[in-house]
Each structure stands twice: as C-alpha cells, then as structure tokens.
PDB file of C-alpha atoms in Angstrom:
ATOM      1  CA  MET A 109      -7.991  29.388 -31.268  1.00 38.00           C
ATOM      2  CA  THR A 110      -6.171  26.476 -32.358  1.00 36.00           C
ATOM      3  CA  PHE A 111      -3.096  25.857 -34.143  1.00 38.00           C
ATOM      4  CA  GLY A 112      -1.692  22.775 -36.529  1.00 43.00           C
ATOM      5  CA  PHE A 113       2.076  22.186 -36.190  1.00 39.00           C
ATOM      6  CA  ALA A 114       3.894  20.907 -39.750  1.00 46.00           C
ATOM      7  CA  PRO A 115       7.916  19.854 -39.573  1.00 43.00           C
ATOM      8  CA  SER A 116       9.566  22.345 -41.944  1.00 42.00           C
ATOM      9  CA  SER A 117      12.094  21.298 -44.390  1.00 40.00           C
ATOM     10  CA  ALA A 118      14.183  24.044 -44.089  1.00 41.00           C
ATOM     11  CA  ALA A 119      14.323  23.639 -40.191  1.00 40.00           C
ATOM     12  CA  SER A 120      14.624  19.723 -40.458  1.00 38.00           C
ATOM     13  CA  LEU A 121      18.571  20.497 -41.915  1.00 37.00           C
ATOM     14  CA  SER A 122      19.844  22.163 -38.901  1.00 42.00           C
ATOM     15  CA  THR A 123      19.159  23.389 -35.836  1.00 45.00           C
ATOM     16  CA  PRO A 124      21.819  24.545 -33.575  1.00 48.00           C
ATOM     17  CA  ALA A 125      20.741  25.770 -30.159  1.00 48.00           C
ATOM     18  CA  ALA A 126      21.999  29.054 -31.167  1.00 48.00           C
ATOM     19  CA  SER A 127      19.013  29.695 -33.827  1.00 50.00           C
ATOM     20  CA  ALA A 128      16.442  27.408 -32.107  1.00 54.00           C
ATOM     21  CA  THR A 129      15.363  30.626 -30.274  1.00 71.00           C
ATOM     22  CA  ARG A 130      15.211  32.851 -33.045  1.00 93.00           C
ATOM     23  CA  LEU A 131      11.692  32.260 -33.684  1.00 94.00           C
ATOM     24  CA  LEU A 132       7.989  32.943 -32.465  1.00 95.00           C
ATOM     25  CA  GLU A 133       5.318  30.364 -31.490  1.00 93.00           C
ATOM     26  CA  PRO A 134       1.890  31.052 -32.811  1.00 90.00           C
ATOM     27  CA  ALA A 135       0.791  31.890 -29.178  1.00 90.00           C
ATOM     28  CA  GLU A 136       3.860  34.349 -28.921  1.00 93.00           C
ATOM     29  CA  TRP A 137       3.312  36.022 -32.327  1.00 93.00           C
ATOM     30  CA  ALA A 138      -0.672  36.134 -31.113  1.00 89.00           C
ATOM     31  CA  ALA A 139      -0.001  37.787 -28.148  1.00 90.00           C
ATOM     32  CA  ALA A 140       2.559  40.412 -29.641  1.00 89.00           C
ATOM     33  CA  GLY A 141      -0.565  42.879 -30.552  1.00 90.00           C
ATOM     34  CA  ILE A 142       0.099  42.524 -34.394  1.00 93.00           C
ATOM     35  CA  PRO A 143      -2.838  44.916 -36.105  1.00 92.00           C
ATOM     36  CA  LEU A 144      -5.269  43.118 -37.923  1.00 93.00           C
ATOM     37  CA  LEU A 145      -5.465  43.909 -41.656  1.00 95.00           C
ATOM     38  CA  ARG A 146      -9.017  45.214 -42.600  1.00 95.00           C
ATOM     39  CA  ASN A 147      -8.925  43.947 -45.685  1.00 95.00           C
ATOM     40  CA  PRO A 148      -6.249  41.093 -46.083  1.00 96.00           C
ATOM     41  CA  ARG A 149      -7.920  39.875 -49.595  1.00 96.00           C
ATOM     42  CA  GLU A 150      -6.934  42.833 -50.985  1.00 96.00           C
ATOM     43  CA  VAL A 151      -3.450  43.113 -49.677  1.00 97.00           C
ATOM     44  CA  VAL A 152      -2.753  39.637 -50.598  1.00 97.00           C
ATOM     45  CA  SER A 153      -4.111  39.684 -54.425  1.00 97.00           C
ATOM     46  CA  GLY A 154      -2.440  43.338 -54.973  1.00 96.00           C
ATOM     47  CA  LEU A 155       1.197  41.752 -53.813  1.00 97.00           C
ATOM     48  CA  HIS A 156       0.336  38.794 -55.858  1.00 97.00           C
ATOM     49  CA  ALA A 157      -0.222  40.767 -58.900  1.00 96.00           C
ATOM     50  CA  ARG A 158       2.439  43.017 -58.255  1.00 96.00           C
ATOM     51  CA  HIS A 159       5.293  40.477 -58.129  1.00 96.00           C
ATOM     52  CA  HIS A 160       3.931  37.140 -59.476  1.00 94.00           C
ATOM     53  CA  PRO A 161       5.641  35.048 -56.928  1.00 95.00           C
ATOM     54  CA  GLY A 162       6.406  31.277 -56.767  1.00 94.00           C
ATOM     55  CA  PRO A 163       7.560  28.684 -54.325  1.00 95.00           C
ATOM     56  CA  ALA A 164      10.078  29.936 -51.743  1.00 95.00           C
ATOM     57  CA  THR A 165       9.502  33.415 -52.688  1.00 97.00           C
ATOM     58  CA  ALA A 166       9.186  36.269 -49.572  1.00 98.00           C
ATOM     59  CA  ILE A 167       7.145  39.478 -50.569  1.00 98.00           C
ATOM     60  CA  VAL A 168       7.804  42.215 -47.836  1.00 98.00           C
ATOM     61  CA  ALA A 169       5.301  45.511 -48.231  1.00 98.00           C
ATOM     62  CA  VAL A 170       5.320  48.505 -46.432  1.00 98.00           C
ATOM     63  CA  LEU A 171       1.541  49.860 -45.930  1.00 98.00           C
ATOM     64  CA  ASP A 172       0.250  53.270 -44.934  1.00 96.00           C
ATOM     65  CA  GLN A 173      -2.248  54.182 -42.530  1.00 94.00           C
ATOM     66  CA  ASP A 174      -4.899  53.118 -44.910  1.00 95.00           C
ATOM     67  CA  GLU A 175      -3.425  50.026 -46.000  1.00 95.00           C
ATOM     68  CA  ARG A 176      -2.334  51.038 -49.365  1.00 96.00           C
ATOM     69  CA  VAL A 177       1.282  49.809 -50.437  1.00 96.00           C
ATOM     70  CA  ARG A 178       3.559  52.230 -50.597  1.00 96.00           C
ATOM     71  CA  ALA A 179       6.641  50.124 -51.465  1.00 97.00           C
ATOM     72  CA  SER A 180       7.251  46.395 -51.595  1.00 98.00           C
ATOM     73  CA  ALA A 181      10.200  43.755 -52.711  1.00 98.00           C
ATOM     74  CA  SER A 182      10.152  40.513 -53.445  1.00 97.00           C
ATOM     75  CA  PHE A 183      13.257  37.743 -53.210  1.00 97.00           C
ATOM     76  CA  ILE A 184      14.204  34.303 -52.825  1.00 96.00           C
ATOM     77  CA  PRO A 185      16.013  33.652 -49.618  1.00 93.00           C
ATOM     78  CA  ARG A 186      19.258  31.274 -50.146  1.00 88.00           C
ATOM     79  CA  PRO A 187      18.709  28.024 -49.019  1.00 87.00           C
ATOM     80  CA  ALA A 188      19.369  27.282 -45.194  1.00 85.00           C
ATOM     81  CA  PRO A 189      18.244  26.111 -42.047  1.00 89.00           C
ATOM     82  CA  ALA A 190      15.317  28.381 -40.994  1.00 90.00           C
ATOM     83  CA  ASP A 191      17.220  31.120 -38.827  1.00 94.00           C
ATOM     84  CA  GLY A 192      15.219  34.412 -37.641  1.00 96.00           C
ATOM     85  CA  TRP A 193      18.373  36.271 -37.422  1.00 95.00           C
ATOM     86  CA  MET A 194      19.211  35.585 -40.968  1.00 95.00           C
ATOM     87  CA  PHE A 195      15.745  35.917 -42.400  1.00 97.00           C
ATOM     88  CA  ARG A 196      15.769  39.539 -40.319  1.00 97.00           C
ATOM     89  CA  ASN A 197      18.837  40.380 -42.100  1.00 97.00           C
ATOM     90  CA  ALA A 198      17.512  39.721 -45.538  1.00 97.00           C
ATOM     91  CA  LEU A 199      14.157  41.581 -44.737  1.00 98.00           C
ATOM     92  CA  LEU A 200      16.017  44.265 -43.353  1.00 97.00           C
ATOM     93  CA  SER A 201      18.121  44.630 -46.717  1.00 97.00           C
ATOM     94  CA  GLN A 202      14.681  44.548 -48.743  1.00 98.00           C
ATOM     95  CA  LEU A 203      13.542  47.449 -46.360  1.00 98.00           C
ATOM     96  CA  ARG A 204      16.490  49.577 -47.019  1.00 97.00           C
ATOM     97  CA  ARG A 205      16.390  49.396 -50.412  1.00 96.00           C
ATOM     98  CA  VAL A 206      12.986  50.639 -51.186  1.00 96.00           C
ATOM     99  CA  VAL A 207      12.104  52.941 -48.389  1.00 96.00           C
ATOM    100  CA  PRO A 208      13.818  54.855 -45.759  1.00 95.00           C
ATOM    101  CA  HIS A 209      13.684  54.189 -42.319  1.00 95.00           C
ATOM    102  CA  ASP A 210      11.058  55.592 -39.483  1.00 94.00           C
ATOM    103  CA  LEU A 211      13.647  55.454 -36.611  1.00 93.00           C
ATOM    104  CA  ARG A 212      13.209  59.657 -35.917  1.00 91.00           C
ATOM    105  CA  ARG A 213       9.209  59.067 -35.327  1.00 91.00           C
ATOM    106  CA  ARG A 214       8.188  58.193 -31.527  1.00 89.00           C
ATOM    107  CA  THR A 215       5.406  56.067 -32.656  1.00 92.00           C
ATOM    108  CA  PRO A 216       5.408  53.869 -35.937  1.00 94.00           C
ATOM    109  CA  VAL A 217       3.229  55.189 -38.658  1.00 94.00           C
ATOM    110  CA  ARG A 218       3.878  52.748 -41.238  1.00 97.00           C
ATOM    111  CA  THR A 219       3.522  49.152 -41.138  1.00 98.00           C
ATOM    112  CA  ALA A 220       5.622  46.076 -42.683  1.00 98.00           C
ATOM    113  CA  VAL A 221       3.468  42.909 -43.843  1.00 98.00           C
ATOM    114  CA  LEU A 222       5.434  39.796 -44.676  1.00 98.00           C
ATOM    115  CA  LEU A 223       3.831  37.661 -47.629  1.00 98.00           C
ATOM    116  CA  TYR A 224       5.666  34.221 -47.590  1.00 98.00           C
ATOM    117  CA  CYS A 225       5.005  31.781 -50.571  1.00 97.00           C
ATOM    118  CA  ARG A 226       5.919  28.029 -49.849  1.00 96.00           C
ATOM    119  CA  GLU A 227       5.157  24.468 -50.408  1.00 94.00           C
ATOM    120  CA  GLY A 228       3.096  22.441 -48.001  1.00 93.00           C
ATOM    121  CA  ASP A 229      -0.302  23.207 -46.228  1.00 89.00           C
ATOM    122  CA  ALA A 230      -1.274  26.045 -44.099  1.00 86.00           C
ATOM    123  CA  ARG A 231      -0.091  24.890 -40.845  1.00 91.00           C
ATOM    124  CA  TRP A 232       2.643  26.696 -39.035  1.00 94.00           C
ATOM    125  CA  THR A 233       6.238  25.416 -39.351  1.00 95.00           C
ATOM    126  CA  GLU A 234       9.607  26.288 -37.427  1.00 95.00           C
ATOM    127  CA  GLU A 235      10.101  28.130 -40.568  1.00 96.00           C
ATOM    128  CA  ASP A 236       7.252  30.350 -40.477  1.00 97.00           C
ATOM    129  CA  GLY A 237       8.194  31.117 -36.802  1.00 96.00           C
ATOM    130  CA  ALA A 238      11.697  32.167 -38.036  1.00 97.00           C
ATOM    131  CA  TRP A 239      10.113  34.405 -40.674  1.00 97.00           C
ATOM    132  CA  MET A 240       7.974  35.781 -37.753  1.00 97.00           C
ATOM    133  CA  TRP A 241      10.802  36.372 -35.818  1.00 97.00           C
ATOM    134  CA  GLY A 242      12.717  37.967 -38.326  1.00 98.00           C
ATOM    135  CA  LEU A 243       9.656  40.269 -39.522  1.00 98.00           C
ATOM    136  CA  ARG A 244       9.404  41.524 -36.003  1.00 97.00           C
ATOM    137  CA  ASP A 245      12.710  42.249 -35.508  1.00 97.00           C
ATOM    138  CA  ALA A 246      13.621  44.117 -38.863  1.00 98.00           C
ATOM    139  CA  CYS A 247      10.622  46.182 -38.457  1.00 98.00           C
ATOM    140  CA  THR A 248      11.771  47.621 -34.966  1.00 96.00           C
ATOM    141  CA  LEU A 249      15.757  48.309 -36.462  1.00 97.00           C
ATOM    142  CA  HIS A 250      13.746  49.979 -39.437  1.00 98.00           C
ATOM    143  CA  GLY A 251      11.564  51.787 -37.172  1.00 97.00           C
ATOM    144  CA  LEU A 252       8.160  49.894 -38.540  1.00 97.00           C
ATOM    145  CA  ARG A 253       5.201  48.899 -37.138  1.00 97.00           C
ATOM    146  CA  CYS A 254       5.399  45.040 -37.392  1.00 97.00           C
ATOM    147  CA  GLY A 255       2.182  43.490 -39.347  1.00 97.00           C
ATOM    148  CA  ALA A 256       0.743  40.532 -40.673  1.00 97.00           C
ATOM    149  CA  TYR A 257       2.831  37.108 -41.646  1.00 97.00           C
ATOM    150  CA  ILE A 258       0.835  35.696 -44.470  1.00 98.00           C
ATOM    151  CA  THR A 259       1.670  32.330 -45.952  1.00 97.00           C
ATOM    152  CA  LEU A 260       0.534  31.490 -49.867  1.00 97.00           C
ATOM    153  CA  THR A 261       0.344  27.990 -50.682  1.00 96.00           C
ATOM    154  CA  ARG A 262      -1.199  25.764 -53.486  1.00 95.00           C
ATOM    155  CA  ASP A 263      -4.368  25.615 -51.227  1.00 94.00           C
ATOM    156  CA  GLY A 264      -4.500  29.360 -51.135  1.00 96.00           C
ATOM    157  CA  TRP A 265      -3.396  32.104 -48.486  1.00 97.00           C
ATOM    158  CA  GLN A 266      -3.727  32.397 -44.841  1.00 96.00           C
ATOM    159  CA  VAL A 267      -2.904  35.061 -42.387  1.00 96.00           C
ATOM    160  CA  LEU A 268      -1.116  33.206 -39.320  1.00 92.00           C
ATOM    161  CA  GLY A 269      -2.398  33.619 -35.794  1.00 85.00           C
ATOM    162  CA  GLU A 270      -5.681  35.606 -36.896  1.00 86.00           C
ATOM    163  CA  GLY A 271      -7.172  32.211 -38.600  1.00 84.00           C
ATOM    164  CA  ARG A 272      -8.221  34.398 -41.361  1.00 93.00           C
ATOM    165  CA  GLY A 273      -7.679  33.162 -45.248  1.00 95.00           C
ATOM    166  CA  GLY A 274      -8.981  32.713 -48.770  1.00 95.00           C
ATOM    167  CA  ARG A 275      -8.258  30.038 -51.590  1.00 95.00           C
ATOM    168  CA  ARG A 276      -7.684  32.760 -54.246  1.00 95.00           C
ATOM    169  CA  PRO A 277      -4.601  34.034 -55.073  1.00 96.00           C
ATOM    170  CA  SER A 278      -2.455  30.624 -54.679  1.00 95.00           C
ATOM    171  CA  ILE A 279       0.969  29.573 -55.744  1.00 93.00           C
ATOM    172  CA  GLY A 280       0.279  28.715 -59.497  1.00 88.00           C
ATOM    173  CA  SER A 281      -2.764  30.726 -59.694  1.00 91.00           C
ATOM    174  CA  ALA A 282      -3.118  33.649 -62.378  1.00 90.00           C
ATOM    175  CA  PRO A 283      -2.974  37.022 -60.973  1.00 86.00           C
ATOM    176  CA  GLU A 284      -6.323  39.331 -60.098  1.00 79.00           C
ATOM    177  CA  PRO A 285      -6.926  42.925 -60.816  1.00 69.00           C
ATOM    178  CA  PHE A 286      -6.814  45.068 -57.864  1.00 55.00           C
ATOM    179  CA  ALA A 287      -7.397  48.346 -57.072  1.00 47.00           C
ATOM    180  CA  THR A 288      -4.550  51.060 -57.326  1.00 41.00           C
ATOM    181  CA  ALA A 289      -3.913  53.786 -54.801  1.00 39.00           C
ATOM    182  CA  GLU A 290      -5.349  56.284 -56.941  1.00 37.00           C
ATOM    183  CA  ALA A 291      -9.126  57.066 -56.643  1.00 36.00           C
ATOM    184  CA  PRO A 292     -10.555  56.372 -60.239  1.00 37.00           C
ATOM    185  CA  PRO A 293     -11.576  59.740 -62.102  1.00 37.00           C
ATOM    186  CA  ARG A 294     -14.736  60.719 -61.699  1.00 37.00           C
ATOM    187  CA  ILE A 295     -17.460  60.535 -64.049  1.00 38.00           C
ATOM    188  CA  PRO A 296     -18.973  63.538 -65.406  1.00 38.00           C
ATOM    189  CA  ARG A 297     -22.366  64.288 -64.295  1.00 40.00           C
ATOM    190  CA  THR A 298     -24.966  64.918 -66.818  1.00 39.00           C
ATOM    191  CA  GLY A 299     -28.166  66.634 -66.640  1.00 43.00           C
ATOM    192  CA  GLY A 300     -28.358  70.256 -64.459  1.00 43.00           C
ATOM    193  CA  VAL A 301     -27.552  74.301 -65.203  1.00 42.00           C
ATOM    194  CA  ALA A 302     -24.163  73.287 -66.428  1.00 41.00           C
ATOM    195  CA  SER A 303     -25.359  70.786 -68.847  1.00 40.00           C
ATOM    196  CA  ASP A 304     -27.781  73.235 -70.241  1.00 44.00           C
ATOM    197  CA  VAL A 305     -25.286  75.874 -70.620  1.00 39.00           C
ATOM    198  CA  LEU A 306     -22.792  73.690 -72.610  1.00 39.00           C
ATOM    199  CA  ARG A 307     -25.443  72.527 -74.646  1.00 41.00           C
ATOM    200  CA  ARG A 308     -26.781  75.689 -75.563  1.00 45.00           C
ATOM    201  CA  ALA A 309     -22.699  76.747 -76.296  1.00 41.00           C
ATOM    202  CA  ALA A 310     -22.343  73.693 -78.549  1.00 42.00           C
ATOM    203  CA  ALA A 311     -25.508  74.561 -80.624  1.00 44.00           C
ATOM    204  CA  ARG A 312     -24.264  78.085 -81.698  1.00 45.00           C
TER     205      ARG A 312
END
C-alpha cells in the first residue's frame, strides 16, 4: 500500500522538537492493528448526517460491538500548530463529556473513531498524524479501543491506512439518510389462521 504526503498548513506554522514526535506516520498507524470497519460508508454517512460538519470540524464517536454509534461529539479545535498532545486533550475532553470511561474493563469493548473534516486532498499530512496520535492516546486513557481515523474533504471521505473511501458524503454535500440503531417496526403479515380469525371477528 502506498501513501501520498502533503504539507499541512497547521503543521507548517511551527513544529517544536518536543511536539514533532507526537504524530504517527502512515506505516506506524497501519502496523498498530487498528480494527477495520465493516461498513465505513455507513459510519461516515451517519456521522455526517448527525453533525453536518464543515471544514476544520472533528467528530469523535464511540461505537459498540455491532458498530452502532452510542455517543458522538463534534467540535472545532483552536487554531494552533498540529500537536498530538493538544489533540489528545481535546478528544479526551469530548469523550468524558458524552460517555463514561471503560477503564475497569480488562479488554476494551467499545471503539472510538475520529472523522476529521479538512481542506486539501486525501493525502496524509502531519496534521493527520497528530490526530492519529491523539486518538490513540485518548482511547488508552478512556479505556476504549482505538478505531479508524477518517478524513472528509471536498473530494469525499477516506479511511487513512486502509485505502478505502468514497465520493459521498463530502464537505458541502447534503446529508444522506442513515439507518438508526433501532430496527424498523415489523410489517404485519397477511393471510394465515390469525388473519382469518380477525376477519371473522370484524364481520360480526
């Protein structure tokens, strides 16, 4: 798998030596054993429809074992150089606000994913690497499994490190309908003994 690289406007402002290590390269992220989403488009479409994000918006979501969104929050980080430590603190603050921690569990059962909306193309940037570092560390501190990091641009969405993506939704696109966590009500069956009994009762 090959990755492209592009400069990050946020990262180019200042990159102190202390913060330069607080990011993950694509190869490090791919080797970290991040669980794959079974249906990434459904997750992306659901979060896009819930939060209507614009550029520079981050959406962190907690998924259960069936990949249903149990909690999510969107926020716009303060303009600053890309620093995984700052991103970690911002993500941890949002997670603490919307969902209790799972630190008492031996093994994480819930997964946190991050959808970040930004300008530019889908190539990895140092800003993406800082978000990856922040997501991984925030999940550890909140007792969650670290899940996918997804970028949303005007060209569409992409799960970095996996090579999966699509054109819709994208920044500026209209929200698409998405399936809710609850199953739709069952449609009553017609015919059979029960229907005959009901018809006879109604005819009386």
